[in-house]
């Protein structure tokens, strides 16, 4: 099999929120899906999705840690075979406090970069050899519209997500000859459970008012773009970033 529409899928940051929506969407297509997350509850989440018998595998993985990534992919390959799709979704965002640039300490800066930028690199590096041998593969990186407009008091997050776009473009140049595409999705403000719990309503309302389509975004709004870029239908699209924000940022 050289296509990607039926091979195993790896989704990072899949214990909840947007990542869980991606993982569920692939599972509904009948795909084998590795739900990966640093949080140990990801194992229970995968069981709730049907477990191994239904093609859902929960794998504890810290994307910022090389050994953890290697061990997780080794398990996924043992259970499912070589992944044909990687969705690099894991990121630090909701739990980051709003901080002026001069108040961001080096430890926090480094941790954001480790998860949000090193993580996609480590996961892609581990997934790519199998994709290259297969002669096909899809990597979908999750960026953010903050990479385009800046993030108010979120300098570290905005910088990391801009880095994801650069990473996407550069990697796409290197692996296209092997039948592997690398693209990104840049969501706008999305009202996942964590965002609704932590953000004031007036801030969420302002995000809605700034859109051409003036309604709240939910995780399911992002699924279509990810499924498309992960499919064989997108085999001639690479190095691109699709903004999914209801018409706030126009590129």
XYZ file of N, CA, C and O in Angstrom, residues 19-217:
796
model
N -7.100 18.193 20.072
C -6.431 16.957 19.680
C -7.349 15.752 19.754
O -7.299 14.869 18.895
N -8.186 15.719 20.765
C -9.140 14.616 20.896
C -10.135 14.635 19.744
O -10.520 13.579 19.226
N -10.546 15.829 19.323
C -11.469 15.935 18.187
C -10.830 15.380 16.925
O -11.479 14.672 16.141
N -9.554 15.676 16.702
C -8.855 15.123 15.537
C -8.814 13.598 15.606
O -9.105 12.907 14.631
N -8.416 13.075 16.763
C -8.280 11.628 16.908
C -9.614 10.921 16.693
O -9.690 9.890 16.010
N -10.680 11.466 17.262
C -12.007 10.874 17.081
C -12.423 10.896 15.612
O -13.035 9.935 15.111
N -12.095 11.969 14.911
C -12.489 12.089 13.505
C -11.809 11.011 12.657
O -12.437 10.402 11.783
N -10.532 10.772 12.897
C -9.840 9.709 12.169
C -10.408 8.337 12.539
O -10.570 7.466 11.674
N -10.716 8.151 13.818
C -11.285 6.874 14.248
C -12.626 6.614 13.564
O -12.942 5.475 13.186
N -13.422 7.657 13.375
C -14.713 7.511 12.698
C -14.550 7.095 11.244
O -15.473 6.540 10.633
N -13.387 7.374 10.672
C -13.099 6.938 9.310
C -12.666 5.472 9.260
O -12.402 4.946 8.184
N -12.572 4.847 10.418
C -12.122 3.463 10.483
C -10.624 3.309 10.520
O -10.107 2.199 10.304
N -9.912 4.395 10.831
C -8.462 4.344 10.864
C -7.959 3.776 12.186
O -8.628 3.870 13.221
N -6.768 3.202 12.166
C -6.049 2.891 13.387
C -5.455 4.196 13.900
O -4.729 4.877 13.176
N -5.763 4.555 15.138
C -5.351 5.857 15.659
C -4.624 5.697 16.987
O -5.150 5.090 17.924
N -3.425 6.254 17.055
C -2.684 6.327 18.308
C -2.977 7.674 18.950
O -2.595 8.724 18.423
N -3.711 7.627 20.076
C -3.992 8.827 20.864
C -2.778 9.042 21.768
O -2.527 8.247 22.671
N -2.017 10.098 21.529
C -0.781 10.320 22.288
C -0.875 11.604 23.105
O -1.393 12.610 22.627
N -0.371 11.540 24.321
C -0.403 12.718 25.181
C 0.530 12.489 26.358
O 0.783 11.336 26.754
N 1.014 13.566 26.921
C 1.827 13.464 28.135
C 0.971 13.026 29.325
O 1.454 12.361 30.235
N -0.295 13.418 29.312
C -1.205 13.077 30.407
C -1.568 11.596 30.346
O -1.973 11.085 29.293
N -1.446 10.914 31.463
C -1.713 9.482 31.497
C -3.177 9.146 31.220
O -3.498 8.016 30.844
N -4.059 10.130 31.367
C -5.473 9.865 31.098
C -5.723 9.526 29.636
O -6.817 9.067 29.283
N -4.719 9.737 28.775
C -4.907 9.431 27.357
C -5.206 7.953 27.148
O -5.903 7.576 26.200
N -4.707 7.101 28.035
C -4.984 5.668 27.925
C -6.469 5.410 28.121
O -7.106 4.661 27.363
N -7.047 6.046 29.134
C -8.482 5.905 29.390
C -9.301 6.518 28.255
O -10.349 5.978 27.861
N -8.825 7.640 27.718
C -9.527 8.303 26.611
C -9.616 7.373 25.406
O -10.659 7.255 24.754
N -8.511 6.687 25.106
C -8.504 5.753 23.979
C -9.423 4.569 24.243
O -10.097 4.070 23.332
N -9.464 4.109 25.483
C -10.383 3.024 25.819
C -11.832 3.460 25.630
O -12.673 2.698 25.146
N -12.122 4.696 25.994
C -13.473 5.226 25.802
C -13.837 5.298 24.321
O -15.031 5.251 23.963
N -12.822 5.415 23.469
C -13.048 5.472 22.019
C -13.162 4.082 21.398
O -13.292 3.954 20.183
N -13.105 3.057 22.229
C -13.254 1.697 21.723
C -12.073 0.807 21.982
O -12.153 -0.409 21.834
N -10.947 1.409 22.346
C -9.779 0.626 22.688
C -9.146 -0.070 21.498
O -9.474 0.172 20.342
N -8.222 -0.942 21.827
C -7.436 -1.627 20.793
C -8.323 -2.406 19.828
O -8.039 -2.457 18.620
N -9.403 -2.974 20.315
C -10.284 -3.753 19.454
C -10.920 -2.901 18.370
O -11.271 -3.393 17.301
N -11.075 -1.608 18.645
C -11.659 -0.691 17.665
C -10.613 0.140 16.945
O -10.951 1.063 16.201
N -9.344 -0.163 17.190
C -8.280 0.553 16.504
C -7.835 1.825 17.188
O -7.236 2.699 16.554
N -8.115 1.968 18.498
C -7.706 3.149 19.256
C -6.682 2.725 20.311
O -6.963 1.862 21.147
N -5.514 3.329 20.268
C -4.432 2.985 21.188
C -4.012 4.231 21.946
O -3.652 5.247 21.339
N -4.047 4.173 23.279
C -3.588 5.286 24.099
C -2.126 5.127 24.442
O -1.717 4.088 24.971
N -1.325 6.142 24.135
C 0.119 6.078 24.347
C 0.573 7.326 25.095
O 0.347 8.448 24.638
N 1.205 7.125 26.243
C 1.750 8.249 26.997
C 3.061 8.674 26.349
O 3.975 7.862 26.175
N 3.148 9.937 25.949
C 4.335 10.436 25.269
C 4.529 11.912 25.586
O 3.600 12.707 25.446
N 5.728 12.259 25.991
C 6.117 13.665 26.168
C 6.847 14.080 24.903
O 7.980 13.654 24.662
N 6.212 14.902 24.077
C 6.791 15.222 22.770
C 8.099 15.983 22.878
O 8.877 16.032 21.918
N 8.362 16.593 24.029
C 9.599 17.354 24.199
C 10.779 16.483 24.587
O 11.915 16.965 24.611
N 10.516 15.211 24.883
C 11.554 14.305 25.367
C 11.878 13.260 24.304
O 11.013 12.473 23.918
N 13.105 13.239 23.836
C 13.496 12.353 22.743
C 13.279 10.882 23.069
O 12.759 10.120 22.237
N 13.653 10.470 24.260
C 13.505 9.067 24.633
C 12.041 8.669 24.726
O 11.652 7.565 24.334
N 11.216 9.573 25.244
C 9.786 9.296 25.336
C 9.171 9.164 23.947
O 8.355 8.265 23.702
N 9.556 10.029 23.021
C 9.045 9.956 21.649
C 9.472 8.647 20.993
O 8.665 7.960 20.356
N 10.736 8.285 21.145
C 11.228 7.044 20.535
C 10.481 5.831 21.077
O 10.087 4.931 20.316
N 10.281 5.798 22.394
C 9.594 4.659 23.000
C 8.130 4.596 22.542
O 7.597 3.510 22.270
N 7.491 5.744 22.451
C 6.090 5.770 22.036
C 5.935 5.287 20.601
O 5.048 4.484 20.294
N 6.786 5.758 19.704
C 6.685 5.333 18.311
C 7.026 3.854 18.153
O 6.441 3.162 17.313
N 7.960 3.357 18.958
C 8.269 1.930 18.904
C 7.035 1.104 19.274
O 6.743 0.075 18.639
N 6.305 1.557 20.269
C 5.092 0.831 20.661
C 4.025 0.916 19.575
O 3.347 -0.067 19.261
N 3.848 2.112 19.011
C 2.851 2.292 17.956
C 3.167 1.386 16.767
O 2.279 0.723 16.205
N 4.418 1.330 16.385
C 4.824 0.491 15.249
C 4.610 -0.985 15.554
O 4.222 -1.762 14.672
N 4.841 -1.367 16.805
C 4.631 -2.762 17.193
C 3.149 -3.130 17.142
O 2.781 -4.227 16.709
N 2.290 -2.209 17.568
C 0.851 -2.476 17.640
C 0.163 -2.309 16.286
O -0.709 -3.104 15.913
N 0.527 -1.250 15.546
C -0.215 -0.862 14.350
C 0.590 -0.917 13.058
O 0.017 -0.922 11.973
N 1.907 -0.904 13.167
C 2.748 -0.750 11.985
C 3.192 0.698 11.823
O 2.918 1.555 12.665
N 3.872 0.989 10.728
C 4.427 2.312 10.502
C 3.319 3.327 10.232
O 2.490 3.112 9.353
N 3.286 4.427 10.978
C 2.253 5.441 10.746
C 2.376 6.059 9.355
O 3.479 6.278 8.847
N 1.231 6.340 8.753
C 1.227 7.050 7.475
C 0.823 8.503 7.646
O 0.998 9.306 6.731
N 0.273 8.838 8.817
C -0.154 10.209 9.097
C 0.310 10.594 10.496
O 0.163 9.819 11.448
N 0.859 11.802 10.604
C 1.235 12.368 11.898
C 0.592 13.736 12.022
O 0.789 14.604 11.160
N -0.172 13.931 13.090
C -0.747 15.239 13.394
C -0.039 15.778 14.632
O -0.233 15.279 15.741
N 0.794 16.785 14.422
C 1.556 17.396 15.515
C 0.712 18.488 16.162
O 0.769 19.660 15.789
N -0.073 18.080 17.147
C -1.010 18.995 17.787
C -0.580 19.431 19.186
O -0.945 20.517 19.633
N 0.190 18.613 19.892
C 0.534 18.903 21.287
C 1.221 20.264 21.408
O 2.131 20.586 20.646
N 0.769 21.051 22.371
C 1.357 22.379 22.567
C 0.996 22.911 23.944
O -0.030 22.542 24.517
N 1.825 23.793 24.442
C 1.500 24.548 25.639
C 0.762 25.810 25.217
O 1.256 26.587 24.397
N -0.428 26.008 25.759
C -1.193 27.203 25.430
C -2.132 27.596 26.565
O -1.955 28.639 27.194
N -3.126 26.764 26.829
C -4.186 27.140 27.763
C -3.629 27.480 29.138
O -4.069 28.447 29.784
N -2.646 26.730 29.602
C -2.133 26.931 30.954
C -1.071 28.017 31.050
O -0.572 28.297 32.148
N -0.712 28.631 29.913
C 0.276 29.705 29.958
C -0.375 30.980 30.489
O -1.388 31.429 29.957
N 0.207 31.602 31.504
C -0.352 32.874 31.966
C -0.057 33.984 30.959
O 0.918 33.912 30.205
N -0.900 34.979 30.927
C -0.609 36.155 30.112
C 0.551 36.909 30.756
O 0.497 37.226 31.950
N 1.576 37.172 29.970
C 2.781 37.812 30.510
C 3.333 38.819 29.505
O 3.427 38.519 28.318
N 3.693 39.995 29.995
C 4.413 40.935 29.146
C 5.757 40.318 28.758
O 6.303 39.502 29.491
N 6.261 40.739 27.615
C 7.479 40.098 27.099
C 8.609 40.140 28.120
O 9.363 39.174 28.275
N 8.722 41.264 28.869
C 9.841 41.399 29.799
C 9.666 40.555 31.058
O 10.610 40.399 31.834
N 8.471 39.996 31.229
C 8.217 39.174 32.410
C 8.301 37.677 32.128
O 8.109 36.865 33.041
N 8.564 37.305 30.882
C 8.701 35.888 30.549
C 10.100 35.430 30.931
O 11.090 35.939 30.404
N 10.186 34.479 31.849
C 11.504 34.003 32.265
C 12.035 32.980 31.273
O 11.286 32.386 30.492
N 13.324 32.768 31.306
C 13.983 31.893 30.341
C 13.483 30.457 30.462
O 13.308 29.755 29.449
N 13.218 30.003 31.668
C 12.736 28.631 31.850
C 11.399 28.418 31.143
O 11.184 27.403 30.470
N 10.492 29.385 31.286
C 9.191 29.274 30.620
C 9.348 29.349 29.111
O 8.720 28.587 28.366
N 10.167 30.282 28.644
C 10.421 30.396 27.198
C 10.922 29.063 26.640
O 10.415 28.575 25.624
N 11.912 28.480 27.311
C 12.499 27.226 26.819
C 11.486 26.088 26.846
O 11.481 25.234 25.942
N 10.624 26.057 27.849
C 9.634 24.981 27.924
C 8.617 25.103 26.792
O 8.236 24.093 26.180
N 8.188 26.321 26.491
C 7.252 26.519 25.382
C 7.884 26.076 24.072
O 7.268 25.383 23.258
N 9.130 26.464 23.841
C 9.804 26.076 22.603
C 10.031 24.563 22.541
O 9.937 23.950 21.477
N 10.301 23.964 23.690
C 10.546 22.517 23.719
C 9.306 21.734 23.308
O 9.384 20.788 22.521
N 8.154 22.120 23.833
C 6.918 21.396 23.514
C 6.397 21.790 22.134
O 6.093 20.933 21.298
N 6.309 23.093 21.879
C 5.609 23.578 20.691
C 6.428 23.479 19.411
O 5.852 23.432 18.316
N 7.757 23.441 19.523
C 8.586 23.437 18.320
C 9.513 22.221 18.250
O 9.594 21.560 17.214
N 10.186 21.927 19.369
C 11.000 20.701 19.367
C 10.118 19.473 19.234
O 10.484 18.501 18.563
N 8.939 19.503 19.846
C 8.034 18.357 19.789
C 7.699 17.936 18.371
O 7.854 16.763 18.005
N 7.215 18.849 17.517
C 6.953 18.462 16.130
C 8.180 17.934 15.407
O 8.082 17.007 14.596
N 9.340 18.509 15.697
C 10.572 18.029 15.080
C 10.874 16.598 15.489
O 11.155 15.728 14.638
N 10.806 16.306 16.787
C 11.127 14.959 17.262
C 10.146 13.928 16.709
O 10.538 12.837 16.303
N 8.872 14.282 16.693
C 7.868 13.334 16.195
C 8.009 13.118 14.695
O 7.912 11.984 14.208
N 8.234 14.191 13.950
C 8.422 14.052 12.503
C 9.667 13.241 12.203
O 9.663 12.378 11.308
N 10.724 13.495 12.938
C 11.971 12.750 12.710
C 11.769 11.267 12.944
O 12.342 10.436 12.230
N 10.928 10.924 13.896
C 10.691 9.511 14.194
C 9.739 8.866 13.199
O 9.858 7.673 12.890
N 8.782 9.643 12.678
C 7.785 9.086 11.760
C 8.280 9.013 10.314
O 7.844 8.149 9.551
N 9.158 9.906 9.925
C 9.516 10.045 8.514
C 10.187 8.829 7.880
O 9.876 8.507 6.719
N 11.092 8.130 8.552
C 11.713 6.988 7.877
C 10.706 5.963 7.374
O 10.827 5.457 6.258
N 9.688 5.675 8.175
C 8.652 4.742 7.735
C 7.837 5.291 6.583
O 7.487 4.557 5.650
N 7.539 6.581 6.623
C 6.799 7.195 5.518
C 7.611 7.160 4.232
O 7.074 6.882 3.144
N 8.890 7.425 4.332
C 9.742 7.409 3.152
C 9.849 6.006 2.565
O 9.825 5.828 1.342
N 9.928 5.006 3.433
C 9.960 3.629 2.928
C 8.642 3.255 2.264
O 8.618 2.524 1.263
N 7.544 3.751 2.799
C 6.222 3.498 2.237
C 6.054 4.217 0.903
O 5.292 3.788 0.038
N 6.752 5.331 0.745
C 6.615 6.145 -0.457
C 5.447 7.093 -0.394
O 5.028 7.654 -1.407
N 4.900 7.318 0.802
C 3.785 8.244 0.988
C 3.658 8.554 2.478
O 3.944 7.710 3.334
N 3.224 9.743 2.769
C 3.008 10.125 4.158
C 2.439 11.520 4.245
O 2.577 12.320 3.309
N 1.779 11.803 5.356
C 1.198 13.117 5.596
C 1.595 13.577 6.995
O 1.343 12.871 7.980
N 2.180 14.750 7.058
C 2.435 15.397 8.340
C 1.626 16.683 8.361
O 1.713 17.513 7.457
N 0.786 16.816 9.384
C -0.029 18.016 9.561
C 0.371 18.652 10.891
O 0.173 18.058 11.954
N 0.962 19.826 10.817
C 1.385 20.546 12.005
C 0.331 21.584 12.381
O -0.229 22.244 11.500
N 0.074 21.729 13.666
C -0.912 22.702 14.108
C -0.196 23.972 14.571
O 0.534 23.971 15.558
N -0.388 25.028 13.816
C 0.166 26.335 14.157
C -0.919 27.148 14.856
O -1.692 26.609 15.643
N -1.011 28.422 14.568
C -2.014 29.283 15.194
C -2.049 30.613 14.448
O -1.024 31.049 13.896
N -3.195 31.266 14.458
C -3.254 32.590 13.847
C -2.420 33.615 14.606
O -2.106 34.677 14.066
N -2.030 33.290 15.833
C -1.146 34.216 16.553
C 0.191 34.366 15.844
O 0.876 35.373 16.022
N 0.554 33.389 15.025
C 1.785 33.512 14.241
C 1.687 34.649 13.228
O 2.702 35.200 12.798
N 0.464 34.997 12.837
C 0.244 36.045 11.834
C -0.097 37.393 12.457
O 0.281 38.440 11.922
N -0.823 37.376 13.559
C -1.284 38.647 14.139
C -0.574 38.990 15.442
O -0.721 40.092 15.963
N 0.223 38.056 15.977
C 0.830 38.261 17.287
C -0.148 37.846 18.370
O -1.364 37.889 18.183
N 0.381 37.446 19.489
C -0.477 37.047 20.604
C -0.287 38.010 21.751
O 0.816 38.161 22.273
N -1.343 38.698 22.149
C -1.219 39.688 23.209
C -0.714 39.039 24.489
O -1.347 38.140 25.044
N 0.442 39.480 24.939
C 1.097 38.948 26.136
C 1.311 37.436 26.036
O 1.262 36.718 27.036
N 1.567 36.982 24.830
C 1.888 35.567 24.576
C 3.041 35.496 23.566
O 2.967 34.768 22.579
N 4.071 36.279 23.809
C 5.188 36.352 22.869
C 5.792 34.981 22.613
O 6.084 34.616 21.465
N 6.001 34.188 23.675
C 6.629 32.880 23.523
C 5.761 31.951 22.684
O 6.266 31.227 21.811
N 4.454 31.980 22.922
C 3.544 31.123 22.155
C 3.508 31.542 20.691
O 3.601 30.699 19.790
N 3.364 32.833 20.433
C 3.313 33.315 19.052
C 4.594 32.983 18.309
O 4.564 32.562 17.140
N 5.729 33.158 18.965
C 7.008 32.856 18.323
C 7.126 31.366 18.005
O 7.604 30.976 16.932
N 6.670 30.525 18.918
C 6.765 29.080 18.683
C 5.870 28.657 17.522
O 6.250 27.806 16.702
N 4.686 29.253 17.424
C 3.767 28.872 16.356
C 4.196 29.438 15.005
O 3.905 28.840 13.955
N 4.882 30.582 15.005
C 5.496 31.062 13.770
C 6.612 30.109 13.351
O 6.795 29.823 12.158
N 7.337 29.595 14.338
C 8.373 28.603 14.046
C 7.812 27.350 13.420
O 8.451 26.735 12.558
N 6.608 26.946 13.826
C 5.967 25.770 13.241
C 5.736 25.973 11.743
O 5.898 25.047 10.940
N 5.362 27.190 11.344
C 5.144 27.464 9.924
C 6.461 27.371 9.156
O 6.527 26.771 8.074
N 7.524 27.922 9.698
C 8.825 27.804 9.052
C 9.297 26.365 8.982
O 9.846 25.922 7.956
N 9.087 25.633 10.051
C 9.427 24.208 10.091
C 8.657 23.444 9.022
O 9.214 22.597 8.311
N 7.388 23.756 8.879
C 6.539 23.102 7.879
C 7.077 23.331 6.478
O 7.202 22.389 5.672
N 7.399 24.558 6.153
C 7.875 24.882 4.809
C 9.212 24.218 4.503
O 9.407 23.652 3.421
N 10.129 24.291 5.459
C 11.453 23.736 5.222
C 11.417 22.215 5.099
O 12.076 21.634 4.228
N 10.646 21.568 5.970
C 10.572 20.109 5.917
C 9.887 19.652 4.641
O 10.274 18.636 4.043
N 8.866 20.386 4.209
C 8.181 20.029 2.962
C 9.156 19.994 1.794
O 9.070 19.122 0.914
N 10.102 20.924 1.758
C 11.111 20.955 0.694
C 11.963 19.690 0.693
O 12.365 19.195 -0.354
N 12.233 19.177 1.881
C 13.183 18.072 1.998
C 12.566 16.709 1.748
O 13.274 15.781 1.341
N 11.291 16.551 1.993
C 10.721 15.192 1.948
C 9.726 14.981 0.815
O 9.200 13.880 0.659
N 9.471 16.004 0.026
C 8.504 15.857 -1.056
C 8.865 14.787 -2.059
O 7.980 14.097 -2.594
N 10.144 14.619 -2.316
C 10.571 13.617 -3.298
C 10.266 12.195 -2.847
O 10.275 11.268 -3.674
N 9.987 12.011 -1.563
C 9.667 10.684 -1.028
C 8.159 10.440 -0.964
O 7.715 9.439 -0.394
N 7.372 11.350 -1.497
C 5.922 11.190 -1.461
C 5.293 11.631 -0.165
O 4.147 11.278 0.115
N 6.029 12.408 0.618
C 5.529 12.882 1.909
C 5.172 14.363 1.801
O 5.982 15.162 1.312
N 3.991 14.733 2.238
C 3.602 16.145 2.285
C 3.631 16.632 3.724
O 3.381 15.870 4.663
N 3.944 17.912 3.870
C 3.992 18.546 5.187
C 3.239 19.867 5.087
O 3.639 20.756 4.322
N 2.157 19.975 5.822
C 1.339 21.178 5.817
C 0.981 21.571 7.245
O 1.250 20.832 8.186
N 0.385 22.748 7.375
C -0.020 23.235 8.688
C -1.440 23.759 8.652
O -1.919 24.232 7.620
N -2.098 23.678 9.784
C -3.392 24.307 10.012
C -3.197 25.338 11.115
O -2.576 25.050 12.142
N -3.706 26.550 10.884
C -3.593 27.624 11.873
C -4.981 27.981 12.387
O -5.703 28.753 11.740
N -5.375 27.420 13.509
C -6.681 27.759 14.073
C -6.677 29.164 14.672
O -5.641 29.665 15.132
N -7.843 29.794 14.674
C -8.033 30.992 15.475
C -8.481 30.600 16.869
O -8.383 29.433 17.268
N -8.954 31.558 17.625
C -9.445 31.275 18.972
C -10.560 30.238 18.906
O -11.574 30.444 18.247
N -10.330 29.122 19.573
C -11.261 27.997 19.514
C -11.735 27.665 20.925
O -10.923 27.496 21.837
N -13.033 27.551 21.090
C -13.579 27.372 22.426
C -13.621 25.894 22.811
O -14.676 25.268 22.904
N -12.427 25.371 23.056
C -12.326 24.048 23.652
C -12.735 24.150 25.115
O -12.913 25.255 25.661
N -12.886 23.014 25.749
C -13.302 23.019 27.153
C -12.325 23.799 28.013
O -12.717 24.583 28.883
N -11.017 23.593 27.760
C -10.012 24.287 28.549
C -10.051 25.791 28.368
O -9.887 26.554 29.331
N -10.272 26.238 27.141
C -10.360 27.680 26.874
C -11.572 28.278 27.567
O -11.494 29.345 28.198
N -12.707 27.600 27.494
C -13.922 28.130 28.133
C -13.763 28.217 29.648
O -14.308 29.120 30.290
N -13.012 27.286 30.218
C -12.815 27.284 31.663
C -11.896 28.403 32.131
O -12.057 28.929 33.238
N -10.935 28.791 31.300
C -9.868 29.681 31.751
C -9.941 31.102 31.213
O -9.281 31.994 31.741
N -10.720 31.318 30.159
C -10.735 32.638 29.536
C -12.010 33.387 29.895
O -13.107 32.804 29.900
N -11.903 34.697 30.149
C -13.114 35.480 30.444
C -14.017 35.570 29.224
O -13.540 35.610 28.082
N -15.301 35.636 29.460
C -16.268 35.621 28.368
C -16.109 36.819 27.441
O -16.304 36.713 26.230
N -15.730 37.974 27.987
C -15.598 39.154 27.128
C -14.476 38.976 26.117
O -14.567 39.455 24.980
N -13.428 38.246 26.493
C -12.339 37.979 25.554
C -12.809 37.043 24.441
O -12.493 37.252 23.260
N -13.570 36.029 24.801
C -14.115 35.115 23.794
C -15.081 35.843 22.869
O -15.097 35.601 21.658
N -15.867 36.753 23.436
C -16.824 37.503 22.624
C -16.111 38.410 21.625
O -16.580 38.581 20.486
N -14.999 38.997 22.019
C -14.252 39.862 21.097
C -13.703 39.066 19.925
O -13.672 39.542 18.788
N -13.256 37.849 20.186
C -12.755 37.000 19.100
C -13.861 36.682 18.106
O -13.639 36.678 16.890
N -15.047 36.425 18.603
C -16.188 36.131 17.734
C -16.532 37.356 16.887
O -16.767 37.264 15.675
N -16.560 38.523 17.497
C -16.962 39.750 16.805
C -15.990 40.134 15.690
O -16.374 40.831 14.746
N -14.740 39.681 15.772
C -13.722 40.044 14.779
C -13.800 39.210 13.515
O -13.080 39.479 12.549
N -14.701 38.221 13.470
C -14.741 37.282 12.358
C -15.782 37.665 11.306
O -16.798 38.273 11.611
N -15.510 37.237 10.070
C -16.511 37.364 9.014
C -17.707 36.462 9.302
O -18.838 36.788 8.954
N -17.448 35.313 9.911
C -18.505 34.402 10.349
C -18.585 34.552 11.868
O -17.804 33.938 12.603
N -19.496 35.381 12.366
C -19.453 35.780 13.773
C -20.083 34.777 14.723
O -21.153 34.998 15.288
N -19.395 33.666 14.900
C -19.835 32.690 15.900
C -18.619 32.075 16.549
O -17.496 32.182 16.041
N -18.837 31.409 17.658
C -17.740 30.750 18.361
C -17.216 29.578 17.548
O -17.994 28.830 16.942
N -15.907 29.416 17.530
C -15.290 28.248 16.910
C -15.208 27.129 17.942
O -14.905 27.365 19.112
